């Protein structure tokens, strides 16, 4: 993806989190075909990385709790419970950027 006249690695969030879906930590969303792609651009110590996402729903301030599932999942920094009772996982931008860098080199 070209951002500010520079090529930026793109990480397909669905593929990056496939491992987590296989561990039954995340429900697999229903597929929607879209003509227009949506990206979330992260700036980290690795530089810019674009995440290909299904949609951006909004933003919220939450209290993050450490994620404890028996082993480390570097792509997540923790979890939070929303006001309606749903639990969400909080992504770790640096680990996602490193994943994008590794996959682009491969």
Short mmCIF file of N, CA and C in Angstrom, two decimals:
data_model
loop_
_atom_site.label_atom_id
_atom_site.label_comp_id
_atom_site.label_asym_id
_atom_site.label_seq_id
_atom_site.Cartn_x
_atom_site.Cartn_y
_atom_site.Cartn_z
N UNK A 1 0.87 -1.16 0.00
CA UNK A 1 0.00 0.00 0.00
C UNK A 1 0.91 1.22 0.00
N UNK A 2 0.59 2.19 -0.83
CA UNK A 2 1.42 3.39 -0.91
C UNK A 2 0.82 4.47 0.00
N UNK A 3 1.59 4.87 1.02
CA UNK A 3 1.18 5.91 1.96
C UNK A 3 2.29 6.95 2.02
N UNK A 4 1.91 8.19 1.83
CA UNK A 4 2.89 9.30 1.86
C UNK A 4 4.07 9.01 0.93
N UNK A 5 3.75 8.52 -0.27
CA UNK A 5 4.74 8.23 -1.31
C UNK A 5 5.74 7.14 -0.93
N UNK A 6 5.41 6.32 0.07
CA UNK A 6 6.27 5.20 0.47
C UNK A 6 5.45 3.93 0.49
N UNK A 7 6.08 2.82 0.10
CA UNK A 7 5.40 1.54 0.18
C UNK A 7 5.33 1.10 1.64
N UNK A 8 4.15 0.68 2.05
CA UNK A 8 3.90 0.29 3.43
C UNK A 8 3.42 -1.16 3.44
N UNK A 9 3.99 -2.00 4.31
CA UNK A 9 3.52 -3.39 4.36
C UNK A 9 2.07 -3.46 4.82
N UNK A 10 1.33 -4.41 4.25
CA UNK A 10 -0.07 -4.62 4.61
C UNK A 10 -0.19 -5.96 5.30
N UNK A 11 -0.87 -5.97 6.42
CA UNK A 11 -1.12 -7.19 7.16
C UNK A 11 -2.61 -7.48 7.11
N UNK A 12 -2.97 -8.65 6.57
CA UNK A 12 -4.36 -9.07 6.55
C UNK A 12 -4.68 -9.59 7.95
N UNK A 13 -5.46 -8.84 8.68
CA UNK A 13 -5.73 -9.16 10.08
C UNK A 13 -6.38 -10.53 10.23
N UNK A 14 -7.24 -10.89 9.30
CA UNK A 14 -7.90 -12.21 9.38
C UNK A 14 -6.87 -13.33 9.32
N UNK A 15 -5.93 -13.24 8.39
CA UNK A 15 -4.91 -14.28 8.27
C UNK A 15 -3.97 -14.27 9.48
N UNK A 16 -3.63 -13.08 9.96
CA UNK A 16 -2.71 -12.99 11.10
C UNK A 16 -3.31 -13.60 12.36
N UNK A 17 -4.62 -13.55 12.47
CA UNK A 17 -5.27 -14.04 13.69
C UNK A 17 -5.88 -15.42 13.51
N UNK A 18 -5.59 -16.08 12.40
CA UNK A 18 -6.12 -17.41 12.16
C UNK A 18 -5.74 -18.38 13.27
N UNK A 19 -4.51 -18.27 13.77
CA UNK A 19 -4.06 -19.13 14.86
C UNK A 19 -4.96 -18.97 16.08
N UNK A 20 -5.33 -17.76 16.38
CA UNK A 20 -6.17 -17.50 17.54
C UNK A 20 -7.57 -18.05 17.33
N UNK A 21 -8.07 -17.96 16.11
CA UNK A 21 -9.38 -18.54 15.81
C UNK A 21 -9.35 -20.05 16.00
N UNK A 22 -8.25 -20.67 15.61
CA UNK A 22 -8.12 -22.12 15.76
C UNK A 22 -8.07 -22.53 17.23
N UNK A 23 -7.66 -21.63 18.11
CA UNK A 23 -7.63 -21.93 19.54
C UNK A 23 -8.97 -21.62 20.21
N UNK A 24 -9.97 -21.24 19.40
CA UNK A 24 -11.32 -20.94 19.89
C UNK A 24 -11.36 -19.76 20.86
N UNK A 25 -10.44 -18.81 20.71
CA UNK A 25 -10.48 -17.60 21.53
C UNK A 25 -11.30 -16.51 20.85
N UNK A 26 -11.45 -16.61 19.54
CA UNK A 26 -12.14 -15.59 18.77
C UNK A 26 -13.18 -16.26 17.89
N UNK A 27 -14.38 -15.70 17.85
CA UNK A 27 -15.40 -16.21 16.95
C UNK A 27 -15.08 -15.75 15.53
N UNK A 28 -15.29 -16.63 14.58
CA UNK A 28 -15.06 -16.29 13.19
C UNK A 28 -16.23 -15.45 12.68
N UNK A 29 -15.97 -14.23 12.22
CA UNK A 29 -17.08 -13.37 11.77
C UNK A 29 -17.67 -13.85 10.45
N UNK A 30 -18.92 -13.45 10.21
CA UNK A 30 -19.54 -13.76 8.93
C UNK A 30 -18.84 -12.96 7.84
N UNK A 31 -18.66 -13.59 6.70
CA UNK A 31 -17.95 -12.95 5.59
C UNK A 31 -18.86 -11.97 4.86
N UNK A 32 -18.35 -10.78 4.60
CA UNK A 32 -19.04 -9.78 3.80
C UNK A 32 -18.11 -9.40 2.65
N UNK A 33 -18.61 -9.47 1.45
CA UNK A 33 -17.82 -9.05 0.30
C UNK A 33 -17.98 -7.54 0.14
N UNK A 34 -16.86 -6.85 0.09
CA UNK A 34 -16.89 -5.39 -0.06
C UNK A 34 -16.06 -4.99 -1.28
N UNK A 35 -16.57 -4.01 -1.98
CA UNK A 35 -15.83 -3.49 -3.13
C UNK A 35 -14.67 -2.62 -2.66
N UNK A 36 -14.89 -1.90 -1.58
CA UNK A 36 -13.87 -0.98 -1.07
C UNK A 36 -13.18 -1.62 0.12
N UNK A 37 -11.85 -1.54 0.15
CA UNK A 37 -11.07 -2.11 1.25
C UNK A 37 -10.86 -1.05 2.32
N UNK A 38 -10.83 -1.49 3.58
CA UNK A 38 -10.61 -0.59 4.70
C UNK A 38 -9.30 -0.96 5.39
N UNK A 39 -8.47 0.05 5.60
CA UNK A 39 -7.18 -0.16 6.25
C UNK A 39 -7.10 0.69 7.51
N UNK A 40 -6.43 0.14 8.52
CA UNK A 40 -6.08 0.91 9.72
C UNK A 40 -4.57 1.00 9.69
N UNK A 41 -4.03 2.21 9.74
CA UNK A 41 -2.58 2.40 9.66
C UNK A 41 -2.02 2.57 11.06
N UNK A 42 -1.03 1.73 11.37
CA UNK A 42 -0.37 1.77 12.67
C UNK A 42 1.03 2.35 12.50
N UNK A 43 1.43 3.16 13.46
CA UNK A 43 2.80 3.64 13.48
C UNK A 43 3.44 3.08 14.74
N UNK A 44 4.51 2.32 14.57
CA UNK A 44 5.17 1.69 15.71
C UNK A 44 6.68 1.84 15.53
N UNK A 45 7.43 1.19 16.41
CA UNK A 45 8.88 1.25 16.28
C UNK A 45 9.36 0.58 15.00
N UNK A 46 8.50 -0.25 14.37
CA UNK A 46 8.82 -0.91 13.10
C UNK A 46 8.51 -0.02 11.90
N UNK A 47 7.93 1.15 12.13
CA UNK A 47 7.52 2.03 11.04
C UNK A 47 6.02 1.93 10.82
N UNK A 48 5.56 2.29 9.63
CA UNK A 48 4.13 2.21 9.32
C UNK A 48 3.76 0.80 8.88
N UNK A 49 2.59 0.35 9.30
CA UNK A 49 2.01 -0.91 8.85
C UNK A 49 0.53 -0.66 8.65
N UNK A 50 -0.02 -1.17 7.57
CA UNK A 50 -1.45 -1.05 7.30
C UNK A 50 -2.12 -2.38 7.60
N UNK A 51 -3.20 -2.34 8.37
CA UNK A 51 -3.98 -3.54 8.67
C UNK A 51 -5.20 -3.55 7.76
N UNK A 52 -5.41 -4.63 7.04
CA UNK A 52 -6.61 -4.80 6.25
C UNK A 52 -7.69 -5.33 7.19
N UNK A 53 -8.76 -4.56 7.38
CA UNK A 53 -9.81 -4.93 8.33
C UNK A 53 -11.16 -5.01 7.62
N UNK A 54 -12.11 -5.71 8.24
CA UNK A 54 -13.45 -5.79 7.67
C UNK A 54 -14.17 -4.45 7.78
N UNK A 55 -14.09 -3.83 8.95
CA UNK A 55 -14.71 -2.52 9.15
C UNK A 55 -14.20 -1.90 10.44
N UNK A 56 -14.34 -0.60 10.55
CA UNK A 56 -14.02 0.12 11.77
C UNK A 56 -15.36 0.48 12.41
N UNK A 57 -15.59 -0.04 13.59
CA UNK A 57 -16.88 0.16 14.25
C UNK A 57 -16.88 1.45 15.06
N UNK A 58 -15.78 1.76 15.69
CA UNK A 58 -15.70 2.96 16.50
C UNK A 58 -14.52 2.85 17.44
N UNK A 59 -14.53 3.68 18.44
CA UNK A 59 -13.47 3.61 19.44
C UNK A 59 -14.09 3.73 20.82
N UNK A 60 -13.36 3.23 21.80
CA UNK A 60 -13.87 3.22 23.16
C UNK A 60 -12.70 3.22 24.13
N UNK A 61 -12.89 3.84 25.27
CA UNK A 61 -11.89 3.78 26.32
C UNK A 61 -12.24 2.62 27.23
N UNK A 62 -11.26 1.74 27.44
CA UNK A 62 -11.48 0.55 28.25
C UNK A 62 -10.33 0.37 29.22
N UNK A 63 -10.56 -0.45 30.23
CA UNK A 63 -9.51 -0.84 31.16
C UNK A 63 -9.01 -2.21 30.72
N UNK A 64 -7.75 -2.27 30.33
CA UNK A 64 -7.18 -3.52 29.81
C UNK A 64 -6.69 -4.39 30.96
N UNK A 65 -6.95 -5.66 30.84
CA UNK A 65 -6.45 -6.66 31.78
C UNK A 65 -5.47 -7.56 31.04
N UNK A 66 -4.43 -8.05 31.71
CA UNK A 66 -3.49 -8.96 31.03
C UNK A 66 -4.21 -10.22 30.54
N UNK A 67 -3.75 -10.72 29.43
CA UNK A 67 -4.34 -11.91 28.83
C UNK A 67 -3.59 -13.13 29.36
N UNK A 68 -4.32 -14.06 29.95
CA UNK A 68 -3.70 -15.27 30.48
C UNK A 68 -4.41 -16.49 29.90
N UNK A 69 -3.75 -17.12 28.92
CA UNK A 69 -4.36 -18.28 28.27
C UNK A 69 -3.44 -19.50 28.34
N UNK A 70 -2.41 -19.45 29.14
CA UNK A 70 -1.52 -20.60 29.26
C UNK A 70 -0.23 -20.46 28.48
N UNK A 71 -0.23 -19.63 27.45
CA UNK A 71 0.99 -19.38 26.69
C UNK A 71 0.88 -18.01 26.02
N UNK A 72 2.02 -17.48 25.63
CA UNK A 72 2.06 -16.12 25.09
C UNK A 72 1.48 -16.04 23.68
N UNK A 73 0.67 -15.04 23.45
CA UNK A 73 0.17 -14.70 22.12
C UNK A 73 0.60 -13.26 21.90
N UNK A 74 1.73 -13.06 21.22
CA UNK A 74 2.30 -11.72 21.14
C UNK A 74 1.42 -10.69 20.45
N UNK A 75 0.48 -11.13 19.59
CA UNK A 75 -0.37 -10.19 18.88
C UNK A 75 -1.42 -9.51 19.76
N UNK A 76 -1.59 -9.99 20.98
CA UNK A 76 -2.56 -9.41 21.91
C UNK A 76 -1.87 -8.95 23.18
N UNK A 77 -2.22 -7.74 23.62
CA UNK A 77 -1.65 -7.23 24.86
C UNK A 77 -2.55 -7.47 26.05
N UNK A 78 -3.83 -7.77 25.80
CA UNK A 78 -4.74 -8.00 26.91
C UNK A 78 -6.17 -8.12 26.43
N UNK A 79 -7.09 -8.00 27.38
CA UNK A 79 -8.52 -8.09 27.08
C UNK A 79 -9.25 -7.08 27.94
N UNK A 80 -10.48 -6.79 27.56
CA UNK A 80 -11.31 -5.86 28.32
C UNK A 80 -12.76 -6.30 28.19
N UNK A 81 -13.56 -5.93 29.16
CA UNK A 81 -14.99 -6.21 29.12
C UNK A 81 -15.72 -4.91 28.84
N UNK A 82 -16.56 -4.91 27.82
CA UNK A 82 -17.33 -3.73 27.45
C UNK A 82 -18.53 -3.57 28.37
N UNK A 83 -19.15 -2.42 28.33
CA UNK A 83 -20.32 -2.13 29.17
C UNK A 83 -21.48 -3.08 28.96
N UNK A 84 -21.58 -3.65 27.74
CA UNK A 84 -22.68 -4.58 27.46
C UNK A 84 -22.33 -6.03 27.83
N UNK A 85 -21.15 -6.24 28.42
CA UNK A 85 -20.76 -7.57 28.87
C UNK A 85 -19.88 -8.35 27.91
N UNK A 86 -19.71 -7.85 26.67
CA UNK A 86 -18.86 -8.55 25.71
C UNK A 86 -17.39 -8.38 26.09
N UNK A 87 -16.60 -9.42 25.84
CA UNK A 87 -15.16 -9.36 26.06
C UNK A 87 -14.48 -9.13 24.72
N UNK A 88 -13.52 -8.22 24.72
CA UNK A 88 -12.76 -7.93 23.50
C UNK A 88 -11.29 -8.18 23.76
N UNK A 89 -10.57 -8.53 22.70
CA UNK A 89 -9.13 -8.68 22.78
C UNK A 89 -8.47 -7.40 22.29
N UNK A 90 -7.38 -7.02 22.93
CA UNK A 90 -6.67 -5.79 22.58
C UNK A 90 -5.41 -6.16 21.81
N UNK A 91 -5.30 -5.62 20.60
CA UNK A 91 -4.17 -5.92 19.73
C UNK A 91 -2.91 -5.21 20.19
N UNK A 92 -1.77 -5.83 19.93
CA UNK A 92 -0.45 -5.27 20.23
C UNK A 92 0.18 -4.79 18.92
N UNK A 93 0.19 -3.48 18.67
CA UNK A 93 0.65 -2.96 17.38
C UNK A 93 2.07 -3.36 17.00
N UNK A 94 3.01 -3.35 17.94
CA UNK A 94 4.39 -3.71 17.60
C UNK A 94 4.50 -5.16 17.13
N UNK A 95 3.81 -6.07 17.80
CA UNK A 95 3.85 -7.49 17.40
C UNK A 95 3.19 -7.67 16.03
N UNK A 96 2.10 -6.95 15.76
CA UNK A 96 1.45 -7.03 14.45
C UNK A 96 2.38 -6.49 13.36
N UNK A 97 3.08 -5.40 13.65
CA UNK A 97 4.02 -4.83 12.68
C UNK A 97 5.16 -5.80 12.41
N UNK A 98 5.65 -6.47 13.45
CA UNK A 98 6.71 -7.46 13.26
C UNK A 98 6.21 -8.63 12.42
N UNK A 99 4.97 -9.05 12.65
CA UNK A 99 4.39 -10.13 11.85
C UNK A 99 4.31 -9.73 10.38
N UNK A 100 3.90 -8.49 10.13
CA UNK A 100 3.82 -8.00 8.74
C UNK A 100 5.18 -7.97 8.10
N UNK A 101 6.18 -7.52 8.84
CA UNK A 101 7.54 -7.44 8.31
C UNK A 101 8.07 -8.83 7.99
N UNK A 102 7.84 -9.80 8.90
CA UNK A 102 8.29 -11.17 8.66
C UNK A 102 7.59 -11.79 7.46
N UNK A 103 6.28 -11.62 7.37
CA UNK A 103 5.54 -12.24 6.26
C UNK A 103 5.91 -11.62 4.92
N UNK A 104 6.24 -10.33 4.90
CA UNK A 104 6.63 -9.70 3.65
C UNK A 104 8.02 -10.18 3.20
N UNK A 105 8.90 -10.49 4.16
CA UNK A 105 10.22 -10.99 3.82
C UNK A 105 10.15 -12.41 3.30
N UNK A 106 9.18 -13.19 3.82
CA UNK A 106 9.03 -14.58 3.39
C UNK A 106 8.42 -14.61 2.02
#
